[in-house]
Coordinates of N, CA and C and ligand atoms in Angstrom, one line a residue:
X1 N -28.6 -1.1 -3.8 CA -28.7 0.0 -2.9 C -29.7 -0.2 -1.8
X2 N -29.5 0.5 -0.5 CA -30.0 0.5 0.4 C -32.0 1.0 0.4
X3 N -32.6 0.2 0.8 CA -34.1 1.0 0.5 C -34.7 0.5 -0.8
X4 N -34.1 -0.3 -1.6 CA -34.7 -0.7 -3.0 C -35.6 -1.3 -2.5
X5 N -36.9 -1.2 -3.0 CA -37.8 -2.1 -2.8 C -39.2 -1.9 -1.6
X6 N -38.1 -0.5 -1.2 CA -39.1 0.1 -0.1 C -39.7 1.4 -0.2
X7 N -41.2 1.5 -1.0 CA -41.7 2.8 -1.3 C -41.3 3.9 -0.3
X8 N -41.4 3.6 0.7 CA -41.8 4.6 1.4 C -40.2 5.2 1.4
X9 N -38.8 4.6 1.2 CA -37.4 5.1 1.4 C -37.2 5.9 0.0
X10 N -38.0 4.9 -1.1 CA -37.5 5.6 -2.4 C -38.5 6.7 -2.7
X11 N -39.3 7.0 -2.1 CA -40.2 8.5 -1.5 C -39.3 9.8 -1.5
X12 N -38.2 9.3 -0.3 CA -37.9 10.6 0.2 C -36.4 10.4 0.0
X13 N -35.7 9.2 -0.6 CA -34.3 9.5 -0.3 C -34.2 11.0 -1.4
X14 N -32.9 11.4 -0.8 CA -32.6 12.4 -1.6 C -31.0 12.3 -2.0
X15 N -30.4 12.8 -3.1 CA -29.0 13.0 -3.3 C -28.9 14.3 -2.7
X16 N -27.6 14.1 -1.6 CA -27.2 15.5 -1.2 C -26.2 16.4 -1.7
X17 N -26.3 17.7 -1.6 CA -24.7 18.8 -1.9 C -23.5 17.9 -1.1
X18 N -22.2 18.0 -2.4 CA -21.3 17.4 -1.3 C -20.7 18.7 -1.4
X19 N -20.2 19.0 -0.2 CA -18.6 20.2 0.2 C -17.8 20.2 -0.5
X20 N -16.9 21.0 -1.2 CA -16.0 20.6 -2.2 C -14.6 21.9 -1.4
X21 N -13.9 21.5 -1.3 CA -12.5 22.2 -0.8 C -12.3 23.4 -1.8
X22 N -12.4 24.7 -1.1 CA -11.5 25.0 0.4 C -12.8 24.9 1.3
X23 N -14.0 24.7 1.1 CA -15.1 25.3 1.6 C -14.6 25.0 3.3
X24 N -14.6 26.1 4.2 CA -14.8 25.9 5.5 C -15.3 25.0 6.9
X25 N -16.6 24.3 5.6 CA -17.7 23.8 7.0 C -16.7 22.4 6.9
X26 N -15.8 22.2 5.8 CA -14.8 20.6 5.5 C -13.8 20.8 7.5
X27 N -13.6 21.7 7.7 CA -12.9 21.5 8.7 C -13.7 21.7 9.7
X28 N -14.8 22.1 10.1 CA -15.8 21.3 11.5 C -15.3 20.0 12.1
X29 N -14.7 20.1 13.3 CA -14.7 18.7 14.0 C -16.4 18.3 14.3
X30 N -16.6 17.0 14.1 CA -18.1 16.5 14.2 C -18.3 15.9 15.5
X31 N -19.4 16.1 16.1 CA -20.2 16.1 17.8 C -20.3 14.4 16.8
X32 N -20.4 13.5 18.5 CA -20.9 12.2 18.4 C -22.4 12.2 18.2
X33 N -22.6 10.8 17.7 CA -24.3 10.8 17.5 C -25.0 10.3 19.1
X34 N -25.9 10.9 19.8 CA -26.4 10.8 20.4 C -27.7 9.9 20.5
X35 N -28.6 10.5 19.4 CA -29.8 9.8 19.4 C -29.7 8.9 18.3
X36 N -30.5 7.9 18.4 CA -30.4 6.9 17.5 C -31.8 6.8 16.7
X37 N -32.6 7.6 16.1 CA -33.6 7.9 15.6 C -33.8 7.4 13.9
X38 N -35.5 7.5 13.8 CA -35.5 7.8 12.4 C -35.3 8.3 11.5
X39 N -35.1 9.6 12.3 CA -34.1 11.3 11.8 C -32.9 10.6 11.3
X40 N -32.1 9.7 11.9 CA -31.1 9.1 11.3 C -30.6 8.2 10.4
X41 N -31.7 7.5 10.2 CA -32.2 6.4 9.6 C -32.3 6.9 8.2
X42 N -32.9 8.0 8.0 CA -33.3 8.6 6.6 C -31.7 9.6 6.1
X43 N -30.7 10.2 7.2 CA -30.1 10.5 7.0 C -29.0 9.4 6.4
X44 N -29.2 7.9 7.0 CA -27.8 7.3 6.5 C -28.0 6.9 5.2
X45 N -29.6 6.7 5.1 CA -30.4 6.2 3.6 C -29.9 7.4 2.1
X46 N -30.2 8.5 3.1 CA -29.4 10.1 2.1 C -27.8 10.0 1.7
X47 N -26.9 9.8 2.5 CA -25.8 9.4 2.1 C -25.5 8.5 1.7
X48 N -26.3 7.2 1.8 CA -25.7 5.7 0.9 C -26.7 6.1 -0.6
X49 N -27.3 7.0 -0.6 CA -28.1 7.6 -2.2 C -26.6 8.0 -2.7
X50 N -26.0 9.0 -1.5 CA -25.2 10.2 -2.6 C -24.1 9.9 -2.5
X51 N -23.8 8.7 -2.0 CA -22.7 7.8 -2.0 C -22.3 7.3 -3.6
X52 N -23.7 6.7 -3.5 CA -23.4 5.9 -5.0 C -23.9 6.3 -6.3
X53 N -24.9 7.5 -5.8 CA -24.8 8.6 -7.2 C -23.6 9.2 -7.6
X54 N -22.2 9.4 -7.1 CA -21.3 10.1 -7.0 C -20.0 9.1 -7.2
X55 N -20.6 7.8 -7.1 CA -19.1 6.7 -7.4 C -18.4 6.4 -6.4
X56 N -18.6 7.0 -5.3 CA -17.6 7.2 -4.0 C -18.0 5.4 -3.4
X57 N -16.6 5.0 -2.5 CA -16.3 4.3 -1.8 C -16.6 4.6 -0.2
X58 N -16.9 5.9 -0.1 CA -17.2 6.2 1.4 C -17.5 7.2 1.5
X59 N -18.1 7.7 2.4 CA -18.8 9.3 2.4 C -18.8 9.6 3.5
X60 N -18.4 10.6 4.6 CA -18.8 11.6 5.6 C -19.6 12.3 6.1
X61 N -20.3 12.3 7.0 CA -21.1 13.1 7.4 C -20.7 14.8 7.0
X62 N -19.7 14.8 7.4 CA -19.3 16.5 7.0 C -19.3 16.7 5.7
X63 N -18.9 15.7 4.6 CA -19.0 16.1 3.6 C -20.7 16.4 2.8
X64 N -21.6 16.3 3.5 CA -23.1 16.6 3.4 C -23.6 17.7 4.1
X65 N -22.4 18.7 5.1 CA -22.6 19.4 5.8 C -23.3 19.2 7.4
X66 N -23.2 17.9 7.4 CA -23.9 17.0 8.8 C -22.7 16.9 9.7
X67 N -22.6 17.9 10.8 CA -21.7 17.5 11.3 C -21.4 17.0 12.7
X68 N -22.0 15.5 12.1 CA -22.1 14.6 12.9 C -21.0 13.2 12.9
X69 N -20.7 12.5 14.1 CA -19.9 11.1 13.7 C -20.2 10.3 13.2
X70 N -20.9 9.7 12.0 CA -21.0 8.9 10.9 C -20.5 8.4 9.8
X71 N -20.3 7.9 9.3 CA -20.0 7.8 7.8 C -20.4 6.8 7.4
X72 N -20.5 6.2 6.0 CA -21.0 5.0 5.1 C -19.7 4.6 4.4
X73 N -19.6 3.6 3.9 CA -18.7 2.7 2.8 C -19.3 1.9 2.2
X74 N -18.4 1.4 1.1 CA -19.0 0.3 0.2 C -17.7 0.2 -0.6
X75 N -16.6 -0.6 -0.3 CA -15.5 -1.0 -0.8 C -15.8 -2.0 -1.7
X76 N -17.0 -2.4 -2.0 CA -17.0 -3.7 -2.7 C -16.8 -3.8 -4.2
X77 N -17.0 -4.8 -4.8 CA -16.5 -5.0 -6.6 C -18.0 -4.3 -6.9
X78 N -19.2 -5.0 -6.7 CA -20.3 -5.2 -6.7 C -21.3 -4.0 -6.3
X79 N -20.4 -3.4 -5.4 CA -21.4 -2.4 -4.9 C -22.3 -2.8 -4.1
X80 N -22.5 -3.9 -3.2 CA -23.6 -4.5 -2.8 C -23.2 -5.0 -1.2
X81 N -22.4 -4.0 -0.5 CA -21.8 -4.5 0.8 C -21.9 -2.9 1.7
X82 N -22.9 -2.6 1.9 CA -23.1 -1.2 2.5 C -22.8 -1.2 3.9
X83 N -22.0 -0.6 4.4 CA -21.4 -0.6 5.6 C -21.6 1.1 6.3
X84 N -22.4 1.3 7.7 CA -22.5 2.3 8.4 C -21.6 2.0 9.4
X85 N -20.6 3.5 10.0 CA -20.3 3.2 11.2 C -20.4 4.8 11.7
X86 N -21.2 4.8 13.4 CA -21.7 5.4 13.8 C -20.5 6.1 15.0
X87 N -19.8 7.1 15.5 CA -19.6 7.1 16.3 C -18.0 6.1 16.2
X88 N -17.3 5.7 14.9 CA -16.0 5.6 14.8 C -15.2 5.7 15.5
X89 N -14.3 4.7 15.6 CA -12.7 5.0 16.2 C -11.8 3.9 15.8
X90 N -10.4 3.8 16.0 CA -9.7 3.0 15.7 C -8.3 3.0 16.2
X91 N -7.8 1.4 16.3 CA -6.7 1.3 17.0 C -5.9 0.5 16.1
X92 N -4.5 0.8 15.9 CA -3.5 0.8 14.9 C -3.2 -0.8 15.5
X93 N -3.1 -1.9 14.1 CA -2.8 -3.6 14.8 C -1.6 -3.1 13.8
X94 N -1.6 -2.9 12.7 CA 0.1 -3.1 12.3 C 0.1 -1.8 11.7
X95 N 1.3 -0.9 12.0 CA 1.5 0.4 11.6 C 2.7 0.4 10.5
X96 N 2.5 -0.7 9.9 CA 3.7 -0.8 8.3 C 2.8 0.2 7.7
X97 N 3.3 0.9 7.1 CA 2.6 2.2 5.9 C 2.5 1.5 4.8
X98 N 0.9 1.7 4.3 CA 0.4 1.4 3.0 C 0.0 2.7 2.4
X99 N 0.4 2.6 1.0 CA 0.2 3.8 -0.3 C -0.8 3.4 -1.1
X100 N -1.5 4.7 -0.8 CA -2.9 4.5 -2.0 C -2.8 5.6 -2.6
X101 N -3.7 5.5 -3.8 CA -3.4 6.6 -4.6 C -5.1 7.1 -4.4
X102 N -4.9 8.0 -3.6 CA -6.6 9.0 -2.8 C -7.1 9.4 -3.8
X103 N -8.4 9.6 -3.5 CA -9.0 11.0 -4.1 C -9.9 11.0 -3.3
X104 N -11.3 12.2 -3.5 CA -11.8 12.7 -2.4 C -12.5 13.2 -2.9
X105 N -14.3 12.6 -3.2 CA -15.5 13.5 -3.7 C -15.5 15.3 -3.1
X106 N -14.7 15.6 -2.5 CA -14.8 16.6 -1.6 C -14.0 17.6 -2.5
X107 N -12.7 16.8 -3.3 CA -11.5 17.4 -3.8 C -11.6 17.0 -5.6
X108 N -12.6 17.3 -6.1 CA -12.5 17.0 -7.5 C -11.5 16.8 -8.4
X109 N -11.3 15.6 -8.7 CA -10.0 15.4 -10.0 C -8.9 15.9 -9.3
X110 N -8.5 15.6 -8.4 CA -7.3 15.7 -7.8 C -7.2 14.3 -6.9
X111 N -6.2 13.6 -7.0 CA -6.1 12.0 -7.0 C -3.6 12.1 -6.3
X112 N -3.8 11.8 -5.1 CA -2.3 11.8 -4.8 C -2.1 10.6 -3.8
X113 N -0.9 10.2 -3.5 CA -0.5 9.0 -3.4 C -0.3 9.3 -1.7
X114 N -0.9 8.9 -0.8 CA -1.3 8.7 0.7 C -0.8 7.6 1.4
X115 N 0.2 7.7 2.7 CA 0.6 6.4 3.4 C -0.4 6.0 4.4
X116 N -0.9 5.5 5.2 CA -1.4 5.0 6.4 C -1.1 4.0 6.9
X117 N -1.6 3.5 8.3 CA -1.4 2.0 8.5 C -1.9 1.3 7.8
X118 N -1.8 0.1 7.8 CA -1.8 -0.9 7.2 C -3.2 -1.9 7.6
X119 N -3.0 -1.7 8.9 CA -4.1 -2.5 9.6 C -4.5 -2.4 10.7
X120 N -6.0 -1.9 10.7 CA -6.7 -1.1 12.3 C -8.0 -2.0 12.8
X121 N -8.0 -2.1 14.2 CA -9.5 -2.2 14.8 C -10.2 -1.1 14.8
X122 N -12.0 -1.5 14.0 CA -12.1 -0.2 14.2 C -13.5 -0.6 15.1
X123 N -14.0 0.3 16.0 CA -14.7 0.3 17.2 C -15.8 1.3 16.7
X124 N -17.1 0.9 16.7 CA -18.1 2.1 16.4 C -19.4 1.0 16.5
X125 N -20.6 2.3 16.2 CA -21.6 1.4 16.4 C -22.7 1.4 15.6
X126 N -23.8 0.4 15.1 CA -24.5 0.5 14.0 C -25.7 1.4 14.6
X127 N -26.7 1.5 13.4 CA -28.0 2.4 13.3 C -29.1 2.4 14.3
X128 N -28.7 1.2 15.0 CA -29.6 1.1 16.5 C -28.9 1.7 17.6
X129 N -27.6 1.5 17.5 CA -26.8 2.4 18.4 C -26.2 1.5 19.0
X130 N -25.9 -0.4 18.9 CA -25.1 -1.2 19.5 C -24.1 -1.1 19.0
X131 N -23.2 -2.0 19.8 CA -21.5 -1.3 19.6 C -21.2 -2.7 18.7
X132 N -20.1 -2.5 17.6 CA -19.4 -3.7 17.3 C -17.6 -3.5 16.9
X133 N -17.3 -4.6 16.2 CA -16.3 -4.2 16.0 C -15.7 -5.1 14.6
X134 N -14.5 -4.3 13.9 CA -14.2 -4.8 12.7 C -12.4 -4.6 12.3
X135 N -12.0 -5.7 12.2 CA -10.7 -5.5 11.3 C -10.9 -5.0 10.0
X136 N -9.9 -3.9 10.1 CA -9.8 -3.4 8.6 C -8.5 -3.9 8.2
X137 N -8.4 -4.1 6.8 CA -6.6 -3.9 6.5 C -7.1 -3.5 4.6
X138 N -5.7 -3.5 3.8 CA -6.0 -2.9 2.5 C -7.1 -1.8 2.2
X139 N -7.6 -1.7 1.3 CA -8.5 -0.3 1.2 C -9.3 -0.6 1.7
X140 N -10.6 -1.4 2.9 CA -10.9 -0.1 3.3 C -10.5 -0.3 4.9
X141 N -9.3 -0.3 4.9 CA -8.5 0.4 6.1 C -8.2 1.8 5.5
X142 N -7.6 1.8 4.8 CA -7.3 3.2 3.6 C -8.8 4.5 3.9
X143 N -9.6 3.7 3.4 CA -11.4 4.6 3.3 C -11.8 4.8 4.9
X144 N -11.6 3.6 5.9 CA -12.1 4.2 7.1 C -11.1 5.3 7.8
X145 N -10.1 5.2 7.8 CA -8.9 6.4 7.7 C -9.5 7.9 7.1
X146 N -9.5 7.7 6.0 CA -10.2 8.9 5.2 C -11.0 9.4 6.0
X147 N -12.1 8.3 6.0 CA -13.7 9.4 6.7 C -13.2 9.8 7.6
X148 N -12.4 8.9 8.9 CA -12.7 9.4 10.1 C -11.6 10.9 10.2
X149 N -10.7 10.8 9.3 CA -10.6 12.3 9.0 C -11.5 13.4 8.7
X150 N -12.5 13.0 7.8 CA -13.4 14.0 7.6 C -14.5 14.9 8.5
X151 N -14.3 13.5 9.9 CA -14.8 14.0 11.1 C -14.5 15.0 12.1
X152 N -13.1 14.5 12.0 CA -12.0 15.3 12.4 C -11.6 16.8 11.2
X153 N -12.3 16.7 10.5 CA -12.1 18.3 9.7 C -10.7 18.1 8.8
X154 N -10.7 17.1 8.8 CA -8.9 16.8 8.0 C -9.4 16.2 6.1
X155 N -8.2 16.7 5.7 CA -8.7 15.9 3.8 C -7.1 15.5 3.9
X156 N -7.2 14.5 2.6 CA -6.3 14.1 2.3 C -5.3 14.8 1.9
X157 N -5.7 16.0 1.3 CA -4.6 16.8 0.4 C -3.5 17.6 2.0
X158 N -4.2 17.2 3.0 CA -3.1 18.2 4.1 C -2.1 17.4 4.3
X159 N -2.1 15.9 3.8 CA -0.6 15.0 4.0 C 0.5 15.4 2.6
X160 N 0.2 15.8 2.1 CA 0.7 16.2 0.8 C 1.7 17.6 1.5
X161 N 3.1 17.1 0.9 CA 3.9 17.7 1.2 C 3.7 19.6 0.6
X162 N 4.2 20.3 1.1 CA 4.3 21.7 1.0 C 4.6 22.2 -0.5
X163 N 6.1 21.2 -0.8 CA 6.3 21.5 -2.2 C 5.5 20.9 -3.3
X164 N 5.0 19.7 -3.2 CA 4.0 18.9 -4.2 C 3.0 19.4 -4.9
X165 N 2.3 20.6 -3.1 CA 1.3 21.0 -3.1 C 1.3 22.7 -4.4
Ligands
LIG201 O1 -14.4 7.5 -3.5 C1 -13.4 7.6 -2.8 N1 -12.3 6.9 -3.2 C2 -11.2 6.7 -2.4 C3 -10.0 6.2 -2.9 C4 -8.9 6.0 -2.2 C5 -8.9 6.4 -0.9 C6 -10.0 7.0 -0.3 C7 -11.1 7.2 -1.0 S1 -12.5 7.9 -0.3 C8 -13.4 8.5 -1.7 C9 -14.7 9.1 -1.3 C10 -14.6 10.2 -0.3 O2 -14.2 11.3 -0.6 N2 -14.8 9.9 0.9 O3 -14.6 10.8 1.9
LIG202 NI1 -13.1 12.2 1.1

């Protein structure tokens, strides 16, 4: 985990409230991050805590009530590959539909089968505020999909057909 080893992070990280559906504040569209501070710094430390207190593969800013452009991942076997991306976006390289079977720390024990592309650029920037860039494909092309829904105020369960639902 992020901050092991560093008194001064394992001080103050905290596990946060996550949002849980229908709650309201889940559909806030999120403002970009502007300042690149240590205010932020302790915030991404807070979500890669409640990230992996909670088991999740990726977390949202919204879903902490931060509604800011952020999110964290960690698609790994190991747990040991912590990924920020600040200010998110993404452009579709192959749009064959891939099925995952979702769930959503947001949406407790509800788990349904989700298409997306297959394979995205995604464009955002790290914790200092430089820009980079990353091929996604398999899950977590699937998980960066997700969050940057969550930015956008969207959950998985709104792909979910009417009658399923
Ligand atoms: O932990 C999570 N697992 C997951 C599985 C399949 C597709 C997406 C996800 S994201 C989810 C954590 C979460 O709710 N992030 O917003
Ligand atoms: Ni989610």
């Amino acid at each position: 985990m992020p901050g092991q080893g560093d008194t001064r992070l394992i001080d103050t990280m905290a596990i946060l409230q996550i949002l849980e559906f229908p709650d309201p504040r889940l559909r806030k569209i999120a403002a970009p991050v502007s300042v690149f501070d240590e205010k932020l710094e302790l915030l991404i430390e807070d979500m890669f805590a409640t990230m992996y207190d909670s088991q999740g593969i990726g977390l949202a800013a919204t879903q902490v009530d931060v509604h800011k452009r952020l999110l964290v991942i960690d698609v790994s076997e190991n747990k040991d590959s912590p990924q920020v991306l600040i200010n998110p976006s993404f452009k579709i390289i192959d749009d064959e539909p891939v099925e995952y079977d979702e769930g959503c720390l947001s949406v407790p024990g509800f788990y349904e089968t989700v298409s997306r592309p297959a394979e995205i650029r995604v464009f955002a920037q790290d914790k200092k505020g430089d820009q980079f860039e990353l091929m996604a494909d398999g899950l977590l092309s699937t998980c960066i999909q997700h969050e940057i829904d969550h930015l956008d105020g969207k959950l998985f369960v709104d792909y979910i057909s009417m009658l399923k639902r």
